[in-house]
Amino acid sequence: MESVVVRGGKVLEGEVSVSGAKNSALPVLFSTLLAEGTHTLHNVPRLKDVESTCQLLELLGCKTQREGTTLTIQVPTLSNFEAHYDVVRKMRASILCLGPILAKYGQAQVSLPGGCAIGTRPINLHLEALKTLGAEITVEKGYVHASAKKLRGDTVLFETATVGGTENILMAAVFAEGKTIIENAAKEPEVVDLANYLNKMGAQIKGAGSSIITVEGVESLHPSEHTIIPDRIEAGTLLIAGALTGGKVKVTDCIPEHLDALISKMRESGFQISTEESSITVHPCTVWKGVDITTTPHPGFATDLQAQFMVLMTQAKGTSVITESIFENRFMHVQELSRLGADITPKTRVAVVRGRKGGLEGAPVMATDLRASASLVLAGLVAHGATKVNRIYHLDRGYENLEAKLRSLGADVERLHQ
Ligand code: EPU
């Protein structure tokens, strides 16, 4: 099994470029099912989750081809409407094929995703929203069976803002009869990117990025071309990496406004951060203070950066209170960080981090999920000696060659293949 070994103590310096956003590429890839023909997507990151999505598209009858960061997807008229458990269990986001297949073909069968390390992550809100548009839904033998001759536009009010739920209903509503109004819609940049691609295909969507999105149903869509937005979570992870080691790191090819919450917390902590149109630079800093964060939906502090920020706080002067409000079990990294010597007291949704600069000692640790893996690699950058991060396959689901990017900044990181 592969692992990553990080030998701490190097100050990171230089420029590093951000890849396309995983959480944008996945829904955009699923949206191609709405229009037969050849779709061209640029800036698609090479990730396990993108591979799993292509695998599912191929099982449904599509052909995918990659050249560099460009993916072309040839979409036929589907004759298979099922997303099998074998694919869905590898990647929860597979549930995003439910909306487009149902909208276009009037039926879909998608396996329930099953367990997840960071929380229960139900899909009840996706299903309720589809029912509001007139879908009949049953859950039998681990599969969601959805059918509807023709979906009807209506008002969908999400009781909790859900990224995947908003994306699924957006893709379902494009062919619904009349107008759909999505209230308490997720405002994440990835939802906006999906809406932009759907509009390029001929959809009539307004308001994406705000909490009310309207969709006027159309009769048909056509394939188009699109460039996936940069990955704000990867950008934030690299920025924190630079900050942690006290170096000057410029993160390029990103959209700084997507990281406003992180940048503002890093500034509050004492870092000097400068931004240009498509880059963010963290400047050298030797002492920073503990600050509190609460993860909330966009534009609040992203839950996907909570674990990485916690590592930054282990090196701060003073105490930081970290509250996770999105997922109920997203502190799995705490026990592993404690193995490196971090002083963190976790309660159900709150972790108190007592910062101690230079207090981490390298040790073998175990990655439990994607962002937890990234946080352990970051911790390794400032731990004395070697930190071996096991079960590193989680990292490959969502980071395109993180080790190579960190190495290009001067980090001592290597992957072991046994
Ligand atoms: N929720 C429900 N019922 C639902 C849907 C969601 O109760 O039907 C709850 C969830 O359990 C959670 C909250 O609503 O407590 C928000 O979940 P959301 O639906 O917004 O999350 P998601 O769509 O499953 C996406 C990202 C996650 C990211 C979250 C929050 C993708 C593929 N995944 O998940 O990314 O953490 O939004 O921003 O877009 C990651 O990349 O590491 C990752 C986990």
Short mmCIF file of C-alpha atoms and ligand atoms in Angstrom, two decimals:
data_model
loop_
_atom_site.label_atom_id
_atom_site.label_comp_id
_atom_site.label_asym_id
_atom_site.label_seq_id
_atom_site.Cartn_x
_atom_site.Cartn_y
_atom_site.Cartn_z
CA MET A 1 0.00 0.00 0.00
CA GLU A 2 1.29 3.45 -0.89
CA SER A 3 2.29 6.01 1.71
CA VAL A 4 3.85 9.44 1.74
CA VAL A 5 6.89 10.27 3.82
CA VAL A 6 7.48 13.90 4.77
CA ARG A 7 10.68 15.03 6.45
CA GLY A 8 9.88 18.28 8.21
CA GLY A 9 11.84 21.48 8.64
CA LYS A 10 12.09 22.89 5.13
CA VAL A 11 10.87 26.43 4.51
CA LEU A 12 8.68 26.43 1.39
CA GLU A 13 9.42 29.12 -1.19
CA GLY A 14 8.28 29.85 -4.71
CA GLU A 15 5.27 29.68 -7.00
CA VAL A 16 2.83 26.85 -7.42
CA SER A 17 -0.10 26.48 -9.77
CA VAL A 18 -3.57 25.25 -8.85
CA SER A 19 -5.40 22.54 -10.84
CA GLY A 20 -9.06 22.44 -11.84
CA ALA A 21 -11.64 21.99 -9.10
CA LYS A 22 -12.62 18.42 -8.27
CA ASN A 23 -15.99 19.46 -6.89
CA SER A 24 -16.76 21.40 -10.05
CA ALA A 25 -15.46 18.82 -12.53
CA LEU A 26 -17.61 16.02 -11.08
CA PRO A 27 -21.05 17.68 -11.46
CA VAL A 28 -20.08 19.22 -14.82
CA LEU A 29 -19.08 15.76 -16.06
CA PHE A 30 -22.42 14.34 -14.95
CA SER A 31 -24.28 17.22 -16.61
CA THR A 32 -22.99 16.07 -20.00
CA LEU A 33 -25.56 13.24 -19.78
CA LEU A 34 -28.20 15.89 -20.54
CA ALA A 35 -27.07 16.38 -24.15
CA GLU A 36 -26.05 13.81 -26.77
CA GLY A 37 -22.90 14.65 -28.74
CA THR A 38 -19.33 15.62 -27.91
CA HIS A 39 -18.58 17.82 -24.89
CA THR A 40 -15.15 19.38 -24.41
CA LEU A 41 -13.99 20.22 -20.90
CA HIS A 42 -10.70 21.94 -20.14
CA ASN A 43 -8.72 22.17 -16.88
CA VAL A 44 -10.05 18.82 -15.67
CA PRO A 45 -7.77 17.60 -12.87
CA ARG A 46 -6.26 14.09 -12.97
CA LEU A 47 -7.83 12.59 -9.89
CA LYS A 48 -9.23 9.26 -8.77
CA ASP A 49 -12.70 10.80 -8.38
CA VAL A 50 -12.58 12.10 -11.96
CA GLU A 51 -11.55 8.61 -13.10
CA SER A 52 -14.44 7.07 -11.17
CA THR A 53 -16.84 9.56 -12.78
CA CYS A 54 -15.51 8.70 -16.26
CA GLN A 55 -15.87 5.02 -15.40
CA LEU A 56 -19.52 5.56 -14.50
CA LEU A 57 -20.13 7.62 -17.66
CA GLU A 58 -18.58 4.80 -19.71
CA LEU A 59 -20.73 2.15 -18.01
CA LEU A 60 -23.70 4.27 -19.05
CA GLY A 61 -22.47 4.15 -22.67
CA CYS A 62 -20.36 7.35 -23.02
CA LYS A 63 -16.81 7.49 -24.38
CA THR A 64 -14.25 9.66 -22.61
CA GLN A 65 -10.86 10.69 -23.87
CA ARG A 66 -8.18 12.75 -22.19
CA GLU A 67 -5.46 14.88 -23.72
CA GLY A 68 -3.55 16.74 -21.05
CA THR A 69 -6.13 18.54 -18.95
CA THR A 70 -8.79 18.41 -21.68
CA LEU A 71 -11.45 15.72 -21.52
CA THR A 72 -13.86 15.02 -24.34
CA ILE A 73 -16.99 13.11 -23.55
CA GLN A 74 -19.06 11.54 -26.30
CA VAL A 75 -22.57 11.08 -25.02
CA PRO A 76 -24.95 8.74 -26.87
CA THR A 77 -28.67 8.30 -26.30
CA LEU A 78 -28.50 6.16 -23.19
CA SER A 79 -30.12 2.77 -22.96
CA ASN A 80 -28.87 1.99 -19.47
CA PHE A 81 -30.12 4.18 -16.63
CA GLU A 82 -28.45 2.48 -13.70
CA ALA A 83 -25.51 3.60 -11.54
CA HIS A 84 -24.27 0.38 -9.98
CA TYR A 85 -23.19 0.01 -6.35
CA ASP A 86 -19.66 -0.98 -7.43
CA VAL A 87 -19.03 2.53 -8.74
CA VAL A 88 -21.19 4.53 -6.35
CA ARG A 89 -19.57 3.00 -3.25
CA LYS A 90 -16.18 4.32 -4.47
CA MET A 91 -17.48 7.85 -4.86
CA ARG A 92 -20.51 9.40 -3.19
CA ALA A 93 -20.75 12.13 -5.81
CA SER A 94 -22.08 9.45 -8.21
CA ILE A 95 -25.50 10.36 -6.82
CA LEU A 96 -25.20 13.43 -9.09
CA CYS A 97 -26.16 11.30 -12.10
CA LEU A 98 -29.67 10.89 -10.66
CA GLY A 99 -30.99 14.36 -11.64
CA PRO A 100 -29.73 14.43 -15.24
CA ILE A 101 -30.71 10.83 -16.13
CA LEU A 102 -34.16 11.23 -14.61
CA ALA A 103 -34.72 14.58 -16.35
CA LYS A 104 -33.71 13.31 -19.76
CA TYR A 105 -34.99 9.74 -19.75
CA GLY A 106 -37.84 9.78 -17.23
CA GLN A 107 -36.24 7.10 -15.07
CA ALA A 108 -33.04 6.36 -13.16
CA GLN A 109 -31.76 3.78 -10.71
CA VAL A 110 -28.85 4.82 -8.56
CA SER A 111 -27.30 2.85 -5.74
CA LEU A 112 -27.39 4.51 -2.31
CA PRO A 113 -23.84 5.69 -1.55
CA GLY A 114 -23.46 4.00 1.84
CA GLY A 115 -21.14 5.01 4.69
CA CYS A 116 -18.71 7.90 4.82
CA ALA A 117 -15.89 8.68 7.22
CA ILE A 118 -16.88 12.32 7.79
CA GLY A 119 -20.57 11.94 8.65
CA THR A 120 -23.77 10.15 7.73
CA ARG A 121 -24.24 12.29 4.62
CA PRO A 122 -27.82 11.35 3.77
CA ILE A 123 -29.39 12.19 0.38
CA ASN A 124 -32.92 12.78 1.69
CA LEU A 125 -32.89 16.42 0.56
CA HIS A 126 -31.98 15.44 -3.03
CA LEU A 127 -34.88 12.98 -3.07
CA GLU A 128 -37.42 15.35 -1.47
CA ALA A 129 -36.52 18.05 -3.99
CA LEU A 130 -36.97 15.66 -6.92
CA LYS A 131 -40.34 14.62 -5.48
CA THR A 132 -41.35 18.28 -5.40
CA LEU A 133 -40.76 18.35 -9.16
CA GLY A 134 -43.10 15.38 -9.55
CA ALA A 135 -40.70 12.42 -9.45
CA GLU A 136 -41.86 9.15 -7.95
CA ILE A 137 -39.14 7.77 -5.76
CA THR A 138 -38.76 4.49 -3.95
CA VAL A 139 -35.76 3.03 -2.22
CA GLU A 140 -35.45 -0.74 -2.57
CA LYS A 141 -32.60 -3.16 -2.03
CA GLY A 142 -30.07 -0.36 -1.65
CA TYR A 143 -31.12 1.47 -4.81
CA VAL A 144 -33.01 4.69 -5.43
CA HIS A 145 -35.58 4.13 -8.17
CA ALA A 146 -36.82 7.40 -9.64
CA SER A 147 -39.33 7.93 -12.41
CA ALA A 148 -41.33 10.79 -13.91
CA LYS A 149 -42.86 11.08 -17.37
CA LYS A 150 -42.12 14.79 -17.29
CA LEU A 151 -40.84 16.78 -14.32
CA ARG A 152 -42.83 19.92 -13.44
CA GLY A 153 -41.27 23.18 -12.29
CA ASP A 154 -42.11 24.16 -8.70
CA THR A 155 -40.61 25.88 -5.68
CA VAL A 156 -38.01 23.76 -3.93
CA LEU A 157 -37.01 24.93 -0.47
CA PHE A 158 -33.96 23.20 0.96
CA GLU A 159 -34.19 23.11 4.77
CA THR A 160 -30.37 22.86 4.83
CA ALA A 161 -28.22 24.35 2.09
CA THR A 162 -26.80 21.36 0.23
CA VAL A 163 -24.20 21.56 -2.52
CA GLY A 164 -24.97 18.18 -4.10
CA GLY A 165 -28.72 18.60 -3.60
CA THR A 166 -28.69 21.99 -5.34
CA GLU A 167 -26.61 20.53 -8.20
CA ASN A 168 -28.88 17.51 -8.65
CA ILE A 169 -32.03 19.62 -8.71
CA LEU A 170 -30.45 22.16 -11.09
CA MET A 171 -29.71 19.36 -13.56
CA ALA A 172 -33.19 17.86 -13.09
CA ALA A 173 -34.97 21.19 -13.50
CA VAL A 174 -33.48 22.13 -16.88
CA PHE A 175 -36.06 19.97 -18.68
CA ALA A 176 -38.94 20.47 -16.22
CA GLU A 177 -42.11 22.04 -17.53
CA GLY A 178 -42.25 25.73 -16.49
CA LYS A 179 -40.24 27.49 -13.83
CA THR A 180 -38.36 25.96 -10.89
CA ILE A 181 -37.34 28.19 -8.02
CA ILE A 182 -34.67 26.81 -5.69
CA GLU A 183 -34.71 28.53 -2.30
CA ASN A 184 -31.88 28.30 0.22
CA ALA A 185 -29.72 27.09 -2.67
CA ALA A 186 -26.03 26.39 -2.02
CA LYS A 187 -23.89 29.39 -3.08
CA GLU A 188 -20.61 27.53 -3.61
CA PRO A 189 -18.53 28.56 -6.67
CA GLU A 190 -18.86 24.97 -7.93
CA VAL A 191 -22.65 25.38 -8.15
CA VAL A 192 -22.07 28.53 -10.21
CA ASP A 193 -19.64 26.69 -12.49
CA LEU A 194 -22.21 23.95 -13.11
CA ALA A 195 -24.94 26.52 -13.85
CA ASN A 196 -22.57 28.28 -16.27
CA TYR A 197 -21.98 25.07 -18.18
CA LEU A 198 -25.68 24.20 -18.21
CA ASN A 199 -26.40 27.68 -19.61
CA LYS A 200 -23.72 27.17 -22.28
CA MET A 201 -25.62 24.00 -23.24
CA GLY A 202 -28.79 26.08 -23.64
CA ALA A 203 -30.35 25.98 -20.17
CA GLN A 204 -32.09 29.04 -18.70
CA ILE A 205 -30.69 29.39 -15.19
CA LYS A 206 -30.49 32.65 -13.25
CA GLY A 207 -29.25 33.51 -9.78
CA ALA A 208 -26.58 30.82 -9.28
CA GLY A 209 -24.25 32.01 -6.53
CA SER A 210 -27.16 33.52 -4.59
CA SER A 211 -29.58 31.65 -2.33
CA ILE A 212 -32.41 31.78 -4.89
CA ILE A 213 -31.88 30.17 -8.27
CA THR A 214 -34.53 30.09 -10.97
CA VAL A 215 -34.61 27.63 -13.85
CA GLU A 216 -36.92 28.01 -16.85
CA GLY A 217 -37.37 24.56 -18.38
CA VAL A 218 -36.24 24.08 -21.98
CA GLU A 219 -36.97 21.34 -24.52
CA SER A 220 -33.41 20.31 -25.34
CA LEU A 221 -29.74 21.06 -24.69
CA HIS A 222 -26.66 20.82 -26.93
CA PRO A 223 -23.05 19.89 -26.06
CA SER A 224 -20.62 22.73 -25.48
CA GLU A 225 -17.09 23.58 -24.29
CA HIS A 226 -16.07 24.75 -20.85
CA THR A 227 -13.06 25.41 -18.62
CA ILE A 228 -13.40 24.12 -15.07
CA ILE A 229 -12.73 26.72 -12.36
CA PRO A 230 -9.57 26.41 -10.21
CA ASP A 231 -9.75 24.29 -7.08
CA ARG A 232 -10.17 26.69 -4.15
CA ILE A 233 -9.51 23.92 -1.61
CA GLU A 234 -6.23 22.94 -3.25
CA ALA A 235 -5.30 26.65 -3.39
CA GLY A 236 -6.08 27.02 0.32
CA THR A 237 -4.13 23.87 1.20
CA LEU A 238 -1.02 25.15 -0.64
CA LEU A 239 -1.35 28.59 0.95
CA ILE A 240 -1.53 27.04 4.41
CA ALA A 241 1.50 24.86 3.55
CA GLY A 242 3.55 27.97 2.78
CA ALA A 243 2.28 29.79 5.86
CA LEU A 244 3.04 26.88 8.20
CA THR A 245 6.68 26.71 7.19
CA GLY A 246 7.15 30.49 7.43
CA GLY A 247 7.97 30.81 3.73
CA LYS A 248 6.87 33.07 0.90
CA VAL A 249 4.60 31.10 -1.41
CA LYS A 250 2.65 32.44 -4.35
CA VAL A 251 -0.33 30.28 -5.31
CA THR A 252 -1.18 30.97 -8.94
CA ASP A 253 -4.04 30.19 -11.34
CA CYS A 254 -6.68 30.55 -8.64
CA ILE A 255 -9.59 32.90 -7.88
CA PRO A 256 -8.73 34.81 -4.68
CA GLU A 257 -12.38 35.80 -3.93
CA HIS A 258 -13.23 32.13 -3.56
CA LEU A 259 -10.88 32.07 -0.55
CA ASP A 260 -11.99 35.26 1.20
CA ALA A 261 -12.92 33.50 4.45
CA LEU A 262 -9.56 31.69 4.71
CA ILE A 263 -7.55 34.79 3.77
CA SER A 264 -9.36 36.89 6.34
CA LYS A 265 -8.74 34.31 9.12
CA MET A 266 -5.07 34.01 8.14
CA ARG A 267 -4.72 37.80 8.27
CA GLU A 268 -6.44 37.87 11.67
CA SER A 269 -3.90 35.29 12.81
CA GLY A 270 -1.04 37.59 11.77
CA PHE A 271 -0.09 36.59 8.22
CA GLN A 272 0.49 39.13 5.51
CA ILE A 273 -1.37 37.96 2.44
CA SER A 274 -1.42 39.78 -0.87
CA THR A 275 -3.71 39.01 -3.77
CA GLU A 276 -3.58 39.70 -7.47
CA GLU A 277 -6.19 38.88 -10.08
CA SER A 278 -5.42 35.17 -10.17
CA SER A 279 -2.88 34.59 -7.43
CA ILE A 280 -2.47 34.76 -3.66
CA THR A 281 0.85 35.21 -1.86
CA VAL A 282 1.54 34.42 1.75
CA HIS A 283 4.56 36.30 3.12
CA PRO A 284 7.07 34.98 5.66
CA CYS A 285 5.84 35.06 9.24
CA THR A 286 7.46 33.64 12.36
CA VAL A 287 4.80 34.14 15.02
CA TRP A 288 1.05 33.94 14.45
CA LYS A 289 -1.75 33.77 16.96
CA GLY A 290 -4.56 31.32 17.53
CA VAL A 291 -7.88 32.38 15.99
CA ASP A 292 -11.29 30.72 16.13
CA ILE A 293 -13.12 29.41 13.11
CA THR A 294 -16.56 27.93 12.47
CA THR A 295 -17.13 26.10 9.22
CA THR A 296 -20.25 27.28 7.40
CA PRO A 297 -21.56 27.12 3.82
CA HIS A 298 -19.95 29.42 1.26
CA PRO A 299 -18.96 32.24 1.56
CA GLY A 300 -18.16 31.12 5.11
CA PHE A 301 -15.10 29.12 6.15
CA ALA A 302 -15.05 25.90 4.06
CA THR A 303 -15.33 22.61 5.93
CA ASP A 304 -12.90 21.23 3.33
CA LEU A 305 -10.17 23.50 4.77
CA GLN A 306 -10.90 22.87 8.44
CA ALA A 307 -8.36 20.05 8.93
CA GLN A 308 -5.58 21.98 7.18
CA PHE A 309 -6.30 25.17 9.18
CA MET A 310 -6.21 23.13 12.37
CA VAL A 311 -2.61 22.18 11.58
CA LEU A 312 -1.74 25.87 11.15
CA MET A 313 -3.27 26.50 14.57
CA THR A 314 -1.14 23.79 16.22
CA GLN A 315 1.84 26.10 15.51
CA ALA A 316 0.13 29.32 16.63
CA LYS A 317 0.71 31.32 19.79
CA GLY A 318 -2.32 30.76 21.99
CA THR A 319 -5.53 28.84 21.70
CA SER A 320 -7.89 28.33 18.81
CA VAL A 321 -11.44 27.02 18.95
CA ILE A 322 -12.45 25.17 15.80
CA THR A 323 -16.14 24.46 15.29
CA GLU A 324 -17.29 22.10 12.55
CA SER A 325 -20.89 22.90 11.70
CA ILE A 326 -21.29 21.05 8.38
CA PHE A 327 -20.37 17.42 9.07
CA GLU A 328 -20.84 15.63 12.39
CA ASN A 329 -17.69 13.49 12.28
CA ARG A 330 -15.04 15.60 10.66
CA PHE A 331 -12.39 15.51 13.36
CA MET A 332 -10.88 12.15 12.45
CA HIS A 333 -7.53 13.88 11.89
CA VAL A 334 -7.39 15.05 15.52
CA GLN A 335 -6.29 11.67 16.91
CA GLU A 336 -3.62 11.40 14.23
CA LEU A 337 -2.37 14.95 14.83
CA SER A 338 -2.23 14.11 18.54
CA ARG A 339 0.05 11.17 17.67
CA LEU A 340 2.44 13.80 16.27
CA GLY A 341 2.27 15.67 19.56
CA ALA A 342 -0.42 18.27 18.82
CA ASP A 343 -2.35 19.50 21.85
CA ILE A 344 -5.98 19.28 20.74
CA THR A 345 -9.08 18.52 22.79
CA PRO A 346 -11.95 17.40 20.58
CA LYS A 347 -15.59 17.49 21.66
CA THR A 348 -18.41 16.46 19.34
CA ARG A 349 -18.25 19.42 17.00
CA VAL A 350 -15.66 21.64 18.66
CA ALA A 351 -11.92 21.19 18.95
CA VAL A 352 -9.72 23.31 21.17
CA VAL A 353 -6.20 23.62 19.78
CA ARG A 354 -3.43 24.84 22.05
CA GLY A 355 -0.71 26.05 19.75
CA ARG A 356 2.96 25.28 20.39
CA LYS A 357 5.42 26.24 17.70
CA GLY A 358 7.80 23.42 16.81
CA GLY A 359 5.90 21.00 19.02
CA LEU A 360 5.30 18.23 16.47
CA GLU A 361 7.40 15.06 16.21
CA GLY A 362 7.28 12.83 13.12
CA ALA A 363 5.49 9.47 13.48
CA PRO A 364 3.51 7.04 11.35
CA VAL A 365 -0.08 8.24 10.94
CA MET A 366 -3.15 7.03 9.10
CA ALA A 367 -5.20 9.04 6.63
CA THR A 368 -8.95 8.64 7.10
CA ASP A 369 -10.40 10.85 4.39
CA LEU A 370 -9.30 13.26 1.71
CA ARG A 371 -8.85 16.50 3.65
CA ALA A 372 -7.56 14.67 6.74
CA SER A 373 -4.82 13.19 4.52
CA ALA A 374 -3.83 16.65 3.33
CA SER A 375 -3.70 17.91 6.92
CA LEU A 376 -1.34 15.08 7.92
CA VAL A 377 1.00 15.86 5.02
CA LEU A 378 0.97 19.53 6.10
CA ALA A 379 1.71 18.55 9.70
CA GLY A 380 4.67 16.52 8.41
CA LEU A 381 6.14 19.67 6.90
CA VAL A 382 6.72 21.14 10.36
CA ALA A 383 7.23 17.98 12.40
CA HIS A 384 10.77 17.01 13.51
CA GLY A 385 11.98 13.94 11.63
CA ALA A 386 9.89 11.78 9.32
CA THR A 387 6.10 11.53 9.21
CA LYS A 388 4.79 8.56 7.29
CA VAL A 389 1.20 9.07 6.13
CA ASN A 390 -0.41 5.69 5.43
CA ARG A 391 -3.57 5.03 3.37
CA ILE A 392 -2.58 7.87 1.12
CA TYR A 393 -5.00 6.75 -1.61
CA HIS A 394 -7.49 9.17 -0.05
CA LEU A 395 -5.23 12.01 -1.16
CA ASP A 396 -5.31 10.91 -4.80
CA ARG A 397 -9.10 11.25 -4.83
CA GLY A 398 -8.86 15.01 -4.63
CA TYR A 399 -5.32 16.38 -5.04
CA GLU A 400 -3.47 16.32 -8.33
CA ASN A 401 0.07 15.41 -7.45
CA LEU A 402 0.26 17.25 -4.14
CA GLU A 403 3.69 15.79 -3.35
CA ALA A 404 5.20 17.06 -6.61
CA LYS A 405 3.71 20.51 -6.01
CA LEU A 406 5.09 20.64 -2.47
CA ARG A 407 8.47 19.33 -3.68
CA SER A 408 8.60 22.13 -6.26
CA LEU A 409 8.41 24.54 -3.31
CA GLY A 410 11.30 22.80 -1.56
CA ALA A 411 9.51 20.29 0.66
CA ASP A 412 11.13 16.92 1.38
CA VAL A 413 8.24 14.63 0.44
CA GLU A 414 8.27 11.26 -1.26
CA ARG A 415 5.82 8.51 -2.05
CA LEU A 416 6.62 4.94 -1.08
CA HIS A 417 5.03 2.28 -3.25
CA GLN A 418 5.00 -0.63 -0.81
N1 EPU B 1 -27.36 16.84 3.95
C1 EPU B 1 -28.49 16.20 4.37
N2 EPU B 1 -29.30 15.63 3.43
C2 EPU B 1 -29.01 15.69 2.10
C3 EPU B 1 -27.85 16.35 1.67
C4 EPU B 1 -27.03 16.92 2.61
O1 EPU B 1 -28.78 16.15 5.55
O2 EPU B 1 -29.81 15.16 1.31
C5 EPU B 1 -26.46 17.46 4.94
C6 EPU B 1 -25.08 16.78 4.98
O3 EPU B 1 -25.08 15.62 5.76
C7 EPU B 1 -24.21 17.88 5.52
C8 EPU B 1 -24.84 19.14 4.93
O4 EPU B 1 -26.17 18.77 4.55
O5 EPU B 1 -24.34 17.92 6.91
C9 EPU B 1 -24.12 19.71 3.72
O6 EPU B 1 -23.84 18.67 2.79
P1 EPU B 1 -23.74 18.94 1.22
O7 EPU B 1 -24.87 18.25 0.57
O8 EPU B 1 -23.59 20.41 0.99
O9 EPU B 1 -22.40 18.20 0.86
P2 EPU B 1 -22.09 17.32 -0.44
O10 EPU B 1 -22.77 17.88 -1.61
O11 EPU B 1 -22.32 15.90 -0.08
C10 EPU B 1 -20.01 18.71 -1.17
C11 EPU B 1 -18.58 18.41 -1.47
C12 EPU B 1 -17.85 18.11 -0.17
C13 EPU B 1 -17.97 19.33 0.74
C14 EPU B 1 -19.45 19.65 0.98
C15 EPU B 1 -19.68 20.90 1.81
C16 EPU B 1 -18.66 17.49 -3.69
C17 EPU B 1 -18.49 16.32 -4.58
N3 EPU B 1 -18.48 17.29 -2.38
O12 EPU B 1 -20.53 17.52 -0.57
O13 EPU B 1 -16.48 17.91 -0.50
O14 EPU B 1 -17.36 19.07 1.99
O15 EPU B 1 -20.11 19.83 -0.31
O16 EPU B 1 -19.07 21.99 1.22
O17 EPU B 1 -18.94 18.59 -4.15
C18 EPU B 1 -14.32 17.05 -0.24
O18 EPU B 1 -14.06 17.52 -1.36
O19 EPU B 1 -13.45 16.59 0.53
C19 EPU B 1 -15.71 17.02 0.20
C20 EPU B 1 -16.13 16.24 1.17
#
